[in-house]
Amino acid sequence: MVAANIDGTAIAKSIRERINADIKKTQETNPRYKPSLKIIQVGERSDSSTYVRMKLKAAEEANILCELVQFPESITEPELLQQITRFNNDPTVHGILVQLPIPKHISEHTITSAVAGEKDVDGFGISNIGELSKRGGHPLFTPCTPKGVMVLLEESGVDLKGKTAVVLGRSDIVGSPVSSLLKNADATVTVCHSRTQNLREEIKRADVLVAAIGKPQFVKGDWLKPGAVVIDVGTNYIPDDSKKSGQKLVGDVDFDSAAQIASKITPVPGGVGPMTVAMLLQNVINSATIYFEKQKARHIKPLPLKLQSPVPSDIAISRAQHPKPITMVADEVGIAAHELEPYGASKAKVDLTLLQRLGHRKNGRYVLVTGITPTPLGEGKSTTTVGLTQALAGHLGRIAFANVRQPSQGPTFGIKGGAAGGGFSQVIPMDEFNLHLTGDIHAISAANNLLAAAIETRMFHESTQKDGPLYKRLVPTTKGKREFKPIMFRRLKKLGITKTDPNELTEDEIHRFARLDIDPETITWRRVLDVNDRHLRGITIGTAPTEKGLTRETGFDISVASECMAILALSNDLGDMRERLGRMVVATSKNGDPVTCDDVGAGGALAALMKDAIKPNLMQTLEGTPVFVHAGPFANISIGASSVLADKLALKLAGTEADEIHTDKAGFVVTEAGFDFTMGGERFFNIKCRSSGLVPDVVVVVATVRALKVHGGGPEITPGAALHEVYRTENVDILRKGCVNLRKHISNAREYGIPIVVAINKFETDTDAEIAVIKEEALAAGATDAIPANHWAEGGQGAVELAKGVITASSKEKDFKLLYGLEGSVQERIEKIGKTMYGAEQVEFSELAQKKVDTYQKQGFGNLPICVAKTQYSLSHDPSLKGAPTGFTVPIRDVRLAVGAGYLYALAADIQTIPGLPTAPG
């Protein structure tokens, strides 16, 4: 009998053809599916280069992107590890193969172990080999040659169950892994090697022989059991004068004699060799498929809540829940390890490169949470944001993010307290959330105050030096050479000076370049502090003798009121933030020209201080669902919303791939706007959406029985005092009267063409009749739905019906439009807000406000959106006017400029930019 040849060449070819067809078919629904392999070769050896050429040619035939990356033999181990890390972190690379051998000064174990397990297509990494050797293990990738051996046996129709198999050779590359695979196929396996006694007898018992001992023609035909199946893995060269090269390739088995005894045998060459390469390509395909499937298989595993009645304090609830490691939160939503920068165990920053990696995704659904005009106790807007997200992610199986602002330490230690939500709908750990977090507010404070110091210093030096010495100090000669710093070209361009050699400027050009000539009366840039320190509202600076009489009246704002914070919230990337910081106008020159941060030369320094702050912070809710905490602009005088970048990141993480059904799989990003819709919502649309280009799918307006009773004529609510009986007992009449406030907010929200859901934040004293009144009034006013929710007491479970209503509303048609354009005058835009949103009869400008508006228009800043700073306790500027007042006049006492943030803000009535502490601070 003559053994049948097991034709590895033909089988490998059919595998390559199938891979090619599979790739093309997958690309029909997912054009981004492009399996890619990187082969790393250090130095160049003729034997390994031959194998590399075979792999490159086979990959091309299979439609796999394959690149040989060669490094010189002198490369150091750390340098090589850096390159492997780069490929590990590159989502377009699915397989990494280190071509062996590598130079002796580099540890082979260290290098092969550095390849990420999910890209170890050679199958020799610790995790893959470990899983393979485990009974019931699940390696991601099986080493290519052993895998090829098993495919050859399968293709040849060999049933291994109960067969006696002998593996000749115990190497980590073939012998050991192939023995594990044979055992897993239910064969009885014996591993033999050069020191095995009675080797011929052991081989004689084998139904299947796998020879991988590395000795040419070692096994003879008479060693074999008649009818045995022989897989020859050997690759040995022996002298052969008939060959051009002087040698020929043979296996570990004497083919001619073995073919007379065996039933089936692999030739050398043409047997296992081509299969090794084919299995490598198959592993690359598997890796790419796993990667793309993982992108779609994101799933949040919620933490269980231990609900209690009565509900404990917020801090007690927070401390009783053990949060997930933040790395787990990130992994569940598809944030890669290299995209995460942990700050301890429960918070982390997310790198902005994630936006590029997920740029192809269709955004998830965008939900804006806002509210009716609140009481000083707040109506649970943050609590609703968190509870709704817990319901969506923890109970309805959607990817969902809560995107909230970072709270200021001022209110945390003041009247308001923390801003982490409340009850069983909180961001945890709440103490870390409310205090330093990752230091973003400190970075804002440092940047803001650096600019303040730079302004005063520039004025000081200009007042004590003549043009020549001043210019020489600004542009000094260093190592015999004098040149402008890069930032200086911004000012030169602004002045129309095109010269690049500092020595060529005329006296007039030197004067204009060196002298900002700031008018001290026009300086708008103030120092900031994240503390409610009322005594810093007005201060005198420059009183020391060294300041030579340059005293000036100024003051402090709270840190979150800094324009730097608004810029952090509205920037689209690091470069955008740098440009915005440079554009900030800090004063006016005596000639009436705006003086910017870049004129002072500080734009780059501010961006450097804020380069980490621009990365959103990842935390979690009590139920372990993800939260982005980023930026915290003061809600009275700024946009009062979290950052554009956090929203964009979350919308991509909650988005869908090309081959997913968007309506079924789209996740949700639930963000909030400060205070009520008429303040926070209006700015959210007209400033934030205008800047980001994003449009919400649904607006959630949070209402409470308590607040609506206030608007119906109920007595004032004072923090710390006992609630009046009207708020603790049923009173449908006063409630219905107060619903005028809810109707106005719904009417205002409808101006923007987005579906509206009213969330009735339920308190234990609310009655069914009162809830029914709010629902009736909300639907009559044009809301899509009005749904009670008890998430404060029940967590996400208490907001499930609200979440279902939001899902339904988010799929409805939108007719989005902004409230105003930017073409008309500043007065027209402010009047549009005052009359349409607030219900005012007219808007009145003070002399100061009008003068400043005239200046801004003259300077070219007249076409910016408007942020009106006013009280949050009334639709009007007057906190005593409840309900939905009409016929009043809004007094605009000042208008300030925030060019970097991209808006003007008008101060209505008496708004403070740094709060004070109460009698009994928090």
mmCIF file of N, CA and C in Angstrom, residues 86 114 189 337 897:
data_model
loop_
_atom_site.group_PDB
_atom_site.id
_atom_site.type_symbol
_atom_site.label_atom_id
_atom_site.label_comp_id
_atom_site.label_asym_id
_atom_site.label_seq_id
_atom_site.Cartn_x
_atom_site.Cartn_y
_atom_site.Cartn_z
ATOM 1 N N ARG A 86 2.924 50.681 20.459
ATOM 2 C CA ARG A 86 2.242 51.527 19.463
ATOM 3 C C ARG A 86 1.288 50.688 18.620
ATOM 4 N N ALA A 114 5.053 40.960 25.279
ATOM 5 C CA ALA A 114 4.559 42.342 25.207
ATOM 6 C C ALA A 114 3.447 42.510 24.181
ATOM 7 N N VAL A 189 -2.741 10.728 24.216
ATOM 8 C CA VAL A 189 -1.521 11.348 23.682
ATOM 9 C C VAL A 189 -0.302 10.962 24.507
ATOM 10 N N ALA A 337 -7.799 50.517 27.165
ATOM 11 C CA ALA A 337 -6.951 50.796 28.333
ATOM 12 C C ALA A 337 -6.031 51.981 28.078
ATOM 13 N N LEU A 897 -17.912 91.042 27.711
ATOM 14 C CA LEU A 897 -17.472 90.367 26.490
ATOM 15 C C LEU A 897 -16.724 89.086 26.834
#
